[in-house]
Amino acid sequence: MLLEHDAKELLAERGLPVPRGELLRAGQTPAVPAPAVVKVQVPIGGRGKAGGIRMARTPEAVVAALANLTGMTIKGHVVRACRVEATVDFVAEAYLSFTLDAGPGNIRVMMSASGGIEIEDATDDLLGESVDAELDTVRAAVDRLAARLPESLRAPLRDAGHQLAAAFFDFEAVLLEINPLFVAADGSWTIGDTKLSVDENAFPRQPRLQRVIEANADLYPEAALKLEQGFDFVRLDDNGDIGLVTTGAGLSMQLIDELLARGRRPYNFCDIRTGQFRGDPARLIKVLEWIAAGPSIRSVLINFFAGHTDLGEIARLLIAALAAVPQLQVPVTARFIGNGLEKARAIVAEAGDPIAIETDLERAIDLAIQRADARENADA
Amino acid sequence: MHDAFIAPDVPVIVQGMTGRAGRTHTLGMRAYGTNIVGGTSPRDEDVGGLPVFRSCAAAVAATGALASVAIVPPLAVLPAIVEAIDAGIKTVVTITEGMPIHDAVAARRTVARAGARWIGASTPGMAIPGRMKLGFLPNVSLSPGNLGVMAKSGTLSYEVCHRLVARGFGQSLWVGVGGDPVKGTRFADMLPFYAADPATHALVIVGEIGGDEEEALGAAMLAQGFTKPVYALIAGQAAREGVTMGHAGALIHGNVGTVATKTAALTAAGARVFTRIQDLIEAVAAG
């Protein structure tokens, strides 16, 4: 999901009406005059309820709100920047959204005369249709839904719906929600808040979207890292004590669940994609460096279920990577299973056994935990 | 039942057969028993002596192939599916990671119009253990048996099935549906096949956070009166809203697609849901 600020800038570039606003980090000076709204920029909904949106009537209040909000944590996301935005005059707040309905592969168009609140709470008057993923079909649905709204909202919602439907397809979006959509006394409309979820897989033919991520890489750490490196690494717990070097999205996620179920604090998620190593330890070195930077790391757990990759080759790359990251001074446990296991054992033994090898995942988890505890006791 | 879903000896072509991955998986599938009859490629390179064709139409005309495994780059997946369907292929398996979601939407429509079947976007494929596989499910986790397996995650299903096989429990039909938000075959689509199959005694579902597939499966189990035991594992308890972990489909928006909603829907339909792998293994073993 893009940050509200970026979504609004993208929509403004298409000529859609967006209030004047700017993205500011802590300590930066606002150019938007007060009164203004200061909104945390994190990729989740419900920011208002979570205390992440402040109304500031004076320039001093804007600066104070900016200072207060940056650095706070909302649903696990640290606030690194806020959007400061001009206020808007309106007589009605409506709701409009386009969602990719994943099951049938349709587009769901939704509309409501009462926007501005959590839409889950307003299902009573939420109108919706799920239609074929074609622009004309979606626009026809917009027309049908708008016709069911109070008369003063019909024209603005029809116009907004037609323009935003085109934006949805052009951006290859998964979700485009406008809530609230402000409607003024003269029938003009403005985008109050928006959620825009895009598809990273489409970036090779959506260079504008890719540039959004690259321009604010610190605000999209996971997406930027994936763009740059070609694999996934997510820091889950800054004080986690077990670093994970794993491959496969599902098994890597599950390993985190298994550690949490044992009351442990895994440091990171990682889907390193062993199939793309091509004989180069660079990816392993990167991941080990990031893990070594964790302040509380006491143990590293590697899990490679080698359906096709050769564990001998993996072991060779791991030994090279460990040598390249001497700052990582904690025990390393690897669960290896699959092709080339014996070769991997021989390579690790020849290197002086810097890695403890297990073939059973449950035993490997237990060993990595024991070694973290032993490390903690030694440190104490 | 295998024939109702796919015949074990169905003639198969590989689209993109001469690439690095194409070659490896073509030979791997053939060694496992799959009836590979040829493939397509712009280049005439030898892959185990199999005939190479320039197009699906030529390959189908010469071999009578009814199934295809496409091993092509992400932006070439949709054209490959369209080409296969236009040539008369009835089952397409795509294994590529990174197919754009709007391409998947278009692919679904193409496949549905032709009355064909698509397993993908990104999946390790499917297998009738001991007979054939389409894709690259690892042999070490495959064994003939009575569990119907469906999985969003390749690696997690390898782990689960490897442990089950070690305990003597193999699979009747294993379908990797993939971790994409929009896909060709969803959990619920497979339910009637497993219900009708006498070789399937129970289901093992490897799910994960995001989307509504597990919820839809629970609803379908209730609607269809599915009575075989169902054991489900759902990965991703630790996921934060708004952060993708590896699979594009594994993304939580608000209160949709969480472990809680999936567990509730499956449990209501009589399934047993687990958060630890070994708990599921022990439950299956205890029958």
XYZ file of C-alpha atoms in Angstrom:
667
model
C 0.000 0.000 0.000
C 1.292 3.435 -0.899
C 1.365 6.168 1.690
C -1.514 8.625 1.502
C 0.840 11.398 0.467
C 2.226 9.508 -2.502
C -1.201 8.278 -3.558
C -2.498 11.845 -3.516
C 0.454 13.187 -5.489
C -0.075 10.463 -8.119
C -3.760 11.332 -8.381
C -2.995 15.072 -8.473
C -0.625 14.450 -11.399
C -3.633 13.096 -13.276
C -5.472 16.350 -12.611
C -7.694 14.998 -9.845
C -8.661 17.440 -7.070
C -6.457 16.943 -4.013
C -5.957 19.480 -1.184
C -2.587 21.194 -1.199
C -0.192 19.223 0.963
C 3.413 18.305 1.625
C 5.403 15.481 3.124
C 7.471 16.496 6.134
C 9.870 14.670 8.390
C 10.594 15.750 11.985
C 12.069 19.248 12.201
C 11.166 20.308 8.654
C 9.308 23.599 8.205
C 5.752 23.522 6.849
C 4.945 25.639 3.801
C 1.225 24.889 3.911
C -0.401 27.678 5.953
C -2.492 26.992 9.060
C -5.130 25.888 9.668
C -3.942 22.496 8.475
C -4.368 18.798 9.128
C -1.270 16.838 10.175
C -1.497 13.145 9.259
C 0.942 10.356 10.018
C 2.161 8.507 6.925
C 2.038 4.776 7.671
C 0.583 2.126 5.346
C -2.529 1.248 7.352
C -6.138 2.305 7.796
C -7.710 3.667 10.968
C -4.992 6.267 11.535
C -7.482 8.749 12.991
C -8.757 6.309 15.610
C -5.165 5.451 16.499
C -4.416 9.112 17.237
C -2.406 9.740 14.094
C -4.349 12.699 12.696
C -4.343 16.185 14.283
C -6.139 19.373 13.387
C -3.813 22.381 13.832
C -5.312 25.884 13.805
C -2.105 27.905 14.116
C 1.378 27.627 12.579
C 2.730 26.805 16.045
C 0.179 24.018 16.421
C 1.265 22.557 13.060
C 4.899 22.457 14.161
C 3.916 20.976 17.538
C 1.709 18.297 15.953
C 4.473 17.364 13.551
C 6.926 17.032 16.431
C 4.475 14.967 18.492
C 3.449 12.588 15.757
C 6.810 11.745 14.199
C 8.494 8.985 16.118
C 5.290 7.504 17.498
C 4.424 3.910 16.664
C 1.046 3.021 15.144
C 0.105 -0.650 14.840
C 3.774 -1.589 14.714
C 4.763 1.083 12.187
C 7.143 3.839 13.285
C 6.028 7.246 12.004
C 8.877 8.736 9.983
C 6.923 11.453 8.163
C 3.606 13.308 8.134
C 1.522 14.944 5.470
C 0.568 18.517 6.322
C -2.496 19.394 4.318
C -4.746 22.402 3.774
C -8.241 22.084 5.199
C -11.224 21.740 2.859
C -14.715 23.294 3.000
C -17.440 20.759 2.385
C -21.118 20.082 2.946
C -21.016 16.298 2.577
C -18.553 13.440 3.027
C -19.098 10.497 0.684
C -17.319 7.195 0.161
C -16.035 5.633 -3.062
C -13.813 2.633 -3.638
C -12.610 0.176 -6.235
C -11.289 -3.163 -5.017
C -9.946 -6.107 -6.911
C -12.294 -8.905 -5.860
C -9.665 -11.643 -5.793
C -11.946 -14.681 -5.833
C -13.737 -14.113 -9.125
C -11.143 -11.627 -10.411
C -13.756 -8.861 -10.602
C -13.719 -5.224 -9.604
C -15.942 -4.303 -6.673
C -17.238 -0.735 -6.820
C -18.563 0.662 -3.559
C -20.233 3.940 -2.774
C -21.899 5.549 0.198
C -23.472 8.900 1.017
C -21.912 8.738 4.463
C -18.140 8.606 4.294
C -15.570 9.921 6.671
C -15.768 7.045 9.118
C -14.482 3.499 9.270
C -16.495 2.012 6.459
C -16.840 -1.322 8.269
C -19.110 0.543 10.698
C -21.295 1.961 7.932
C -22.319 -1.141 6.003
C -26.008 -0.190 6.243
C -25.917 2.373 3.493
C -22.934 1.033 1.590
C -23.850 0.349 -2.037
C -21.772 -2.109 -4.014
C -21.470 -4.063 -7.248
C -18.878 -6.591 -8.364
C -18.341 -6.402 -12.131
C -15.991 -7.535 -14.891
C -12.559 -5.911 -14.813
C -13.102 -3.618 -17.816
C -13.094 0.188 -17.624
C -16.427 0.614 -19.409
C -18.122 -2.013 -17.274
C -16.794 -0.430 -14.100
C -17.928 3.036 -15.199
C -21.400 1.688 -15.932
C -21.482 0.307 -12.369
C -20.434 3.734 -11.097
C -23.399 5.281 -12.945
C -25.855 2.756 -11.514
C -24.620 3.214 -7.951
C -24.451 7.010 -8.159
C -28.082 7.069 -9.341
C -29.088 5.552 -5.988
C -27.453 8.343 -3.954
C -29.180 11.552 -2.768
C -29.525 13.895 -5.716
C -26.879 16.416 -4.633
C -24.233 13.668 -4.610
C -25.028 11.985 -7.927
C -23.107 14.211 -10.324
C -19.964 14.572 -8.187
C -19.793 10.811 -7.449
C -20.350 9.939 -11.101
C -17.574 12.283 -12.181
C -15.201 11.138 -9.431
C -16.023 7.500 -10.126
C -15.266 7.766 -13.843
C -11.922 9.469 -13.285
C -10.838 7.210 -10.435
C -11.850 4.058 -12.309
C -9.415 5.054 -15.060
C -6.721 5.709 -12.461
C -7.386 2.275 -10.918
C -6.713 0.516 -14.221
C -3.818 2.738 -15.268
C -2.008 2.093 -11.972
C -2.931 -1.638 -12.060
C -4.260 -1.058 -8.546
C -5.567 -3.648 -6.139
C -7.440 -1.088 -4.041
C -8.291 2.575 -4.585
C -10.439 4.035 -1.836
C -11.516 7.632 -1.309
C -12.846 8.134 2.203
C -13.956 10.782 2.706
C -14.703 12.231 -0.678
C -15.568 15.846 0.158
C -18.447 17.426 -1.743
C -18.746 21.225 -1.595
C -21.895 23.368 -1.756
C -21.289 24.019 -5.476
C -21.135 20.294 -6.224
C -17.355 20.168 -6.710
C -15.488 17.315 -5.059
C -12.080 16.788 -3.424
C -10.174 13.721 -2.319
C -10.102 13.829 1.492
C -8.233 10.653 2.290
C -7.196 7.839 0.011
C -5.797 4.346 0.107
C -4.017 3.101 -2.982
C -2.623 -0.424 -3.038
C -0.551 -1.275 -6.060
C 1.060 -4.445 -7.391
C 4.836 -4.693 -7.077
C 4.804 -7.353 -9.783
C 3.623 -4.675 -12.234
C 6.531 -2.303 -11.464
C 8.547 -3.403 -14.519
C 5.889 -1.667 -16.647
C 4.861 0.959 -14.033
C 8.039 3.031 -13.744
C 6.187 5.970 -12.129
C 5.066 3.743 -9.239
C 8.526 2.279 -8.859
C 9.962 5.803 -8.610
C 7.569 6.557 -5.727
C 9.120 3.751 -3.706
C 12.668 4.678 -4.679
C 12.135 8.383 -3.876
C 11.133 7.652 -0.273
C 12.939 4.378 0.338
C 13.083 5.048 4.095
C 9.267 5.122 4.232
C 8.913 1.854 2.287
C 11.761 -0.159 3.767
C 10.479 -3.593 2.745
C 9.367 -2.662 -0.768
C 12.513 -0.625 -1.441
C 14.702 -3.472 -0.256
C 12.888 -5.933 -2.453
C 13.268 -3.633 -5.474
C 16.960 -3.170 -4.822
C 17.898 -6.686 -3.752
C 15.276 -8.934 -5.336
C 14.264 -10.705 -2.142
C 12.279 -10.134 1.054
C 13.674 -9.127 4.429
C 11.462 -7.620 7.128
C 12.770 -6.503 10.514
C 10.047 -7.670 12.915
C 11.454 -6.944 16.361
C 14.424 -4.609 16.835
C 15.297 -6.376 20.073
C 14.687 -9.879 18.767
C 17.437 -12.321 19.683
C 17.128 -14.954 16.938
C 18.086 -13.973 13.399
C 16.589 -15.989 10.562
C 18.119 -16.914 7.221
C 15.337 -18.777 5.450
C 13.860 -19.373 2.041
C 10.260 -19.764 0.903
C 7.602 -17.271 1.995
C 5.241 -19.701 3.705
C 7.805 -21.757 5.578
C 9.674 -18.601 6.602
C 6.466 -17.073 8.001
C 5.654 -20.332 9.741
C 9.082 -20.492 11.357
C 8.382 -17.099 12.940
C 5.055 -18.424 14.250
C 6.841 -21.482 15.660
C 9.345 -19.284 17.522
C 6.616 -16.980 18.869
C 4.633 -20.028 20.018
C 7.704 -20.982 22.059
C 7.735 -17.503 23.618
C 10.767 -16.359 21.613
C 11.453 -13.087 19.787
C 12.569 -13.614 16.189
C 14.437 -10.605 14.788
C 13.369 -10.808 11.170
C 11.436 -12.413 8.347
C 13.478 -13.430 5.341
C 12.712 -15.143 2.036
C 16.173 -15.203 0.512
C 15.294 -17.345 -2.538
C 18.186 -19.790 -2.681
C 17.246 -20.609 -6.273
C 18.574 -17.183 -7.316
C 22.020 -17.410 -5.644
C 23.741 -18.476 -8.907
C 26.959 -19.242 -7.094
C 27.274 -15.812 -5.432
C 27.291 -15.345 -1.629
C 26.336 -11.627 -1.921
C 22.746 -12.141 -0.792
C 23.786 -14.236 2.207
C 26.386 -11.618 3.164
C 23.739 -8.858 3.077
C 21.321 -10.795 5.256
C 24.013 -11.789 7.757
C 25.165 -8.149 7.948
C 21.630 -6.952 8.667
C 21.197 -9.615 11.318
C 24.590 -8.788 12.864
C 23.371 -5.191 13.221
C 20.561 -6.308 15.543
C 21.508 -5.135 19.044
C 20.200 -8.229 20.850
C 21.064 -11.015 18.407
C 22.264 -14.127 20.234
C 21.641 -16.909 17.747
C 21.160 -17.394 14.008
C 18.858 -20.053 12.598
C 19.136 -21.061 8.954
C 16.474 -23.202 7.301
C 16.897 -24.517 3.780
C 14.563 -27.237 2.552
C 16.396 -28.025 -0.665
C 13.820 -29.366 -3.064
C 16.134 -28.642 -5.987
C 19.026 -26.499 -4.853
C 22.230 -28.323 -3.964
C 23.027 -28.056 -0.257
C 26.747 -28.557 -0.958
C 26.743 -25.363 -2.993
C 24.670 -23.592 -0.300
C 27.119 -24.693 2.398
C 30.054 -23.400 0.366
C 28.338 -20.008 -0.045
C 27.399 -19.884 3.638
C 30.979 -20.511 4.744
C 32.153 -17.730 2.421
C 29.430 -15.393 3.703
C 30.218 -16.049 7.365
C 33.884 -15.278 6.680
C 32.818 -11.986 5.084
C 30.746 -10.961 8.129
C 33.204 -11.358 11.040
C 31.117 -8.996 13.204
C 28.517 -11.750 13.517
C 29.797 -13.452 16.668
C 26.896 -15.721 17.623
C 26.265 -19.447 17.180
C 24.835 -20.437 13.809
C 22.453 -23.380 13.506
C 21.347 -24.690 10.130
C 18.543 -27.019 9.265
C 19.497 -28.675 6.000
C 17.385 -31.260 4.259
C 17.404 -32.423 0.661
C 19.931 -32.714 -2.140
C 23.626 -32.725 -1.290
C 23.296 -33.009 2.477
C 26.432 -35.144 2.897
C 28.466 -32.781 0.755
C 27.233 -29.890 2.894
C 28.306 -31.698 6.076
C 31.774 -32.305 4.643
C 32.199 -28.664 3.580
C 31.116 -27.374 6.998
C 33.408 -29.864 8.791
C 36.349 -28.856 6.626
C 35.754 -25.211 7.552
C 36.037 -26.096 11.250
C 32.334 -26.571 11.989
C 31.192 -22.918 12.201
C 27.615 -24.144 11.637
C 25.738 -26.769 13.647
C 23.730 -28.854 11.182
C 20.384 -30.462 12.011
C 18.098 -32.263 9.563
C 14.941 -32.002 11.677
C 13.370 -28.532 11.885
C 11.937 -28.980 15.390
C 15.372 -29.984 16.698
C 17.025 -27.108 14.848
C 14.592 -24.613 16.422
C 15.239 -26.062 19.883
C 19.003 -25.935 19.368
C 18.956 -22.334 18.116
C 16.903 -21.372 21.203
C 19.227 -23.243 23.582
C 22.226 -21.534 22.057
C 20.558 -18.116 22.373
C 19.875 -18.836 26.045
C 23.431 -20.033 26.635
C 24.664 -16.829 25.025
C 22.399 -14.738 27.229
C 23.630 -16.500 30.366
C 27.239 -16.004 29.297
C 26.570 -12.297 28.689
C 24.904 -11.867 32.080
C -11.202 -39.305 -9.614
C -7.807 -38.424 -10.887
C -9.368 -38.599 -14.299
C -12.097 -36.223 -13.211
C -9.434 -33.663 -12.338
C -6.638 -34.750 -14.638
C -5.639 -38.086 -16.162
C -2.338 -39.403 -14.741
C -1.095 -40.123 -18.285
C -2.260 -36.834 -19.812
C 0.122 -35.718 -22.590
C 2.016 -32.627 -21.430
C 4.057 -29.949 -23.176
C 6.429 -27.494 -21.515
C 6.287 -23.871 -22.691
C 9.770 -22.399 -22.437
C 11.354 -25.855 -22.357
C 14.905 -24.919 -23.344
C 15.545 -22.263 -20.675
C 17.609 -23.078 -17.580
C 14.596 -23.797 -15.355
C 12.595 -25.220 -18.256
C 15.218 -27.842 -18.980
C 15.669 -28.834 -15.313
C 11.977 -29.189 -14.581
C 11.163 -30.903 -17.892
C 13.680 -33.626 -17.150
C 12.563 -33.794 -13.510
C 8.912 -34.245 -14.471
C 9.722 -36.863 -17.085
C 11.904 -38.817 -14.648
C 8.978 -38.813 -12.209
C 6.695 -40.418 -14.797
C 4.902 -37.458 -16.361
C 3.995 -38.060 -19.996
C 6.011 -35.145 -21.426
C 5.510 -35.149 -25.189
C 7.440 -32.036 -26.186
C 7.785 -28.342 -25.609
C 7.961 -24.891 -27.122
C 10.902 -22.565 -27.511
C 12.252 -20.074 -30.041
C 15.452 -22.159 -30.082
C 16.089 -25.732 -31.253
C 18.058 -26.989 -28.274
C 18.042 -30.592 -27.178
C 16.167 -31.386 -23.980
C 16.235 -35.147 -23.490
C 15.489 -35.737 -27.157
C 12.004 -34.203 -26.850
C 10.561 -32.451 -29.903
C 10.771 -28.638 -29.766
C 8.028 -26.578 -31.428
C 7.776 -22.863 -32.211
C 4.226 -22.541 -30.905
C 1.665 -24.294 -28.737
C -0.551 -24.723 -31.765
C 2.194 -26.657 -33.565
C 3.006 -28.665 -30.447
C -0.624 -29.602 -29.826
C -1.194 -30.482 -33.478
C 1.817 -32.800 -33.514
C 1.495 -34.386 -30.057
C -2.143 -34.162 -28.975
C -1.056 -32.514 -25.724
C -3.875 -31.579 -23.332
C -1.832 -30.081 -20.506
C 0.967 -27.558 -20.371
C 3.495 -26.335 -17.860
C 4.625 -22.782 -18.652
C 8.128 -21.858 -17.488
C 8.509 -18.304 -18.791
C 9.395 -14.817 -17.395
C 6.757 -12.932 -15.321
C 5.463 -10.617 -18.043
C 5.292 -13.547 -20.496
C 2.988 -15.675 -18.319
C -0.288 -14.160 -19.563
C 0.651 -14.484 -23.253
C 1.756 -18.073 -22.592
C -1.589 -18.930 -20.997
C -3.516 -17.333 -23.849
C -1.406 -19.192 -26.402
C -1.915 -22.525 -24.649
C -5.677 -22.082 -24.290
C -6.024 -20.955 -27.920
C -4.174 -24.125 -28.948
C -6.713 -26.274 -27.114
C -4.794 -27.045 -23.901
C -7.208 -27.927 -21.074
C -4.938 -27.600 -18.022
C -2.214 -24.971 -17.686
C 0.231 -24.860 -14.789
C 2.342 -21.706 -14.373
C 5.262 -21.707 -11.960
C 6.739 -18.232 -12.427
C 6.986 -15.823 -9.503
C 5.951 -12.239 -10.172
C 3.025 -12.357 -12.601
C 1.225 -8.970 -12.417
C -2.166 -9.223 -10.716
C -4.075 -7.538 -13.539
C -2.555 -10.124 -15.899
C -3.884 -12.836 -13.604
C -7.350 -11.276 -13.834
C -7.167 -11.430 -17.632
C -5.840 -14.995 -17.528
C -8.728 -16.139 -15.334
C -11.177 -14.767 -17.863
C -9.430 -16.453 -20.809
C -9.315 -19.802 -19.036
C -12.923 -19.605 -17.833
C -14.243 -18.753 -21.303
C -12.504 -21.827 -22.729
C -13.811 -24.079 -19.956
C -10.192 -24.924 -19.139
C -8.262 -25.034 -15.853
C -5.331 -22.964 -14.634
C -3.132 -23.734 -11.658
C -1.109 -20.633 -10.789
C -0.063 -17.837 -11.003
C 3.007 -18.846 -9.016
C 2.986 -22.424 -7.784
C 5.306 -25.411 -7.529
C 2.529 -27.238 -9.381
C 0.544 -30.371 -8.668
C 1.160 -34.100 -8.404
C -0.522 -37.459 -8.345
C 2.252 -39.071 -6.301
C 3.836 -42.123 -7.833
C 2.259 -41.315 -11.205
C 3.013 -37.822 -12.424
C 3.693 -34.238 -11.488
C 3.215 -30.949 -13.296
C 5.784 -28.516 -11.924
C 8.492 -29.202 -9.402
C 7.072 -30.506 -6.134
C 10.102 -32.184 -4.518
C 10.216 -35.979 -4.745
C 11.383 -36.212 -1.131
C 7.944 -34.968 0.004
C 5.870 -36.992 -2.486
C 4.492 -40.415 -1.698
C 1.293 -42.191 -2.770
C -1.325 -42.169 -0.023
C -4.751 -40.955 1.040
C -4.307 -37.300 1.951
C -5.615 -34.646 -0.395
C -3.208 -31.719 -0.088
C -3.818 -28.105 -1.069
C -1.301 -25.388 -0.317
C -0.754 -21.677 -0.802
C 2.906 -22.048 0.101
C 5.326 -24.345 -1.680
C 8.028 -24.580 0.968
C 5.648 -24.938 3.891
C 3.798 -27.742 2.113
C 7.130 -29.489 1.376
C 7.896 -29.389 5.094
C 4.459 -30.595 6.176
C 4.308 -33.433 3.627
C 7.894 -34.459 4.297
C 7.046 -34.963 7.964
C 3.793 -36.753 7.113
C 5.547 -39.060 4.656
C 8.112 -39.889 7.346
C 5.173 -41.006 9.498
C 3.717 -43.098 6.677
C 1.091 -40.702 5.327
C 1.253 -39.967 1.597
C -0.946 -38.019 -0.795
C -3.732 -38.878 -3.250
C -3.585 -35.559 -5.107
C -1.463 -32.552 -4.176
C -2.307 -29.157 -5.642
C -0.176 -26.094 -4.955
C -2.634 -23.261 -5.549
C -0.001 -20.586 -4.964
C 0.308 -17.480 -2.816
C -1.010 -14.927 -5.311
C -4.083 -12.815 -4.545
C -5.716 -13.632 -7.903
C -5.186 -17.185 -9.050
C -6.458 -19.860 -11.362
C -7.567 -22.491 -8.868
C -8.619 -21.706 -5.305
C -9.023 -24.094 -2.369
C -12.807 -24.193 -2.693
C -12.622 -25.004 -6.424
C -10.987 -28.337 -5.589
C -13.448 -29.435 -2.920
C -15.867 -31.389 -5.187
C -12.972 -33.438 -6.621
C -11.706 -34.403 -3.198
C -15.238 -35.116 -1.977
C -15.872 -37.536 -4.855
C -12.474 -39.224 -4.749
C -12.486 -42.565 -2.904
C -8.662 -42.431 -2.673
C -8.812 -39.246 -0.593
C -9.634 -39.965 3.056
C -8.768 -36.582 4.538
C -7.560 -33.122 3.505
C -4.474 -31.235 4.581
C -4.739 -27.496 3.909
C -1.645 -25.312 4.062
C -3.000 -21.789 4.276
C -1.687 -18.421 5.254
C -2.887 -14.939 6.129
C -4.364 -12.644 3.489
C -7.281 -12.943 1.096
C -10.401 -14.968 1.810
C -9.600 -18.390 0.392
C -9.663 -20.241 3.701
C -12.891 -18.459 4.613
C -14.397 -19.444 1.242
C -13.229 -23.030 1.739
C -14.988 -23.174 5.104
C -18.176 -21.827 3.526
C -17.943 -24.361 0.672
C -17.414 -27.237 3.128
C -20.615 -26.260 4.916
C -22.586 -25.679 1.726
C -21.478 -28.968 0.162
C -21.712 -31.014 3.350
C -18.073 -32.079 3.117
C -17.565 -34.807 5.710
C -13.963 -35.989 5.315
C -11.589 -34.848 8.063
C -9.841 -31.553 7.282
C -6.570 -30.513 8.933
C -5.454 -26.954 8.279
C -2.310 -25.020 9.068
C -2.378 -21.221 8.787
C 0.921 -19.375 8.632
C 1.515 -15.726 9.392
C 0.283 -15.092 12.926
C 3.071 -12.546 13.380
C 2.306 -10.488 10.280
C 1.712 -6.777 10.675
C -1.084 -5.056 8.794
C 0.218 -3.373 5.652
C 3.474 -5.336 5.381
C 3.882 -8.061 2.776
C 5.925 -11.077 3.757
C 7.070 -12.804 0.595
C 3.726 -13.667 -0.964
C 1.786 -10.789 -2.489
C -1.404 -12.456 -1.311
C -0.253 -12.606 2.297
C -1.332 -9.089 3.147
C -3.784 -8.052 5.835
C -6.156 -5.124 5.262
C -8.097 -4.110 8.370
C -9.821 -7.146 9.845
C -9.885 -9.169 6.629
C -7.649 -12.163 6.039
C -6.337 -12.662 9.555
C -5.527 -15.960 11.251
C -8.586 -15.376 13.443
C -11.093 -15.011 10.584
C -9.663 -18.042 8.781
C -9.622 -20.189 11.893
C -13.197 -19.237 12.715
C -14.505 -20.066 9.226
C -12.706 -23.392 8.982
C -13.511 -24.458 12.529
C -17.194 -23.651 11.990
C -17.117 -26.077 9.046
C -15.640 -28.853 11.175
C -11.972 -28.482 10.211
C -9.209 -28.673 12.771
C -6.898 -25.682 12.553
C -3.311 -25.580 13.795
C -0.669 -22.926 14.187
C 2.252 -25.320 14.764
C 3.333 -27.833 12.149
C 3.974 -30.660 14.579
C 0.513 -30.336 16.137
C -1.011 -30.921 12.708
C 1.278 -33.907 12.061
C 0.310 -35.520 15.382
C -3.389 -34.926 14.743
C -3.221 -36.545 11.289
C -1.221 -39.454 12.704
C -3.767 -39.948 15.500
C -6.498 -40.054 12.826
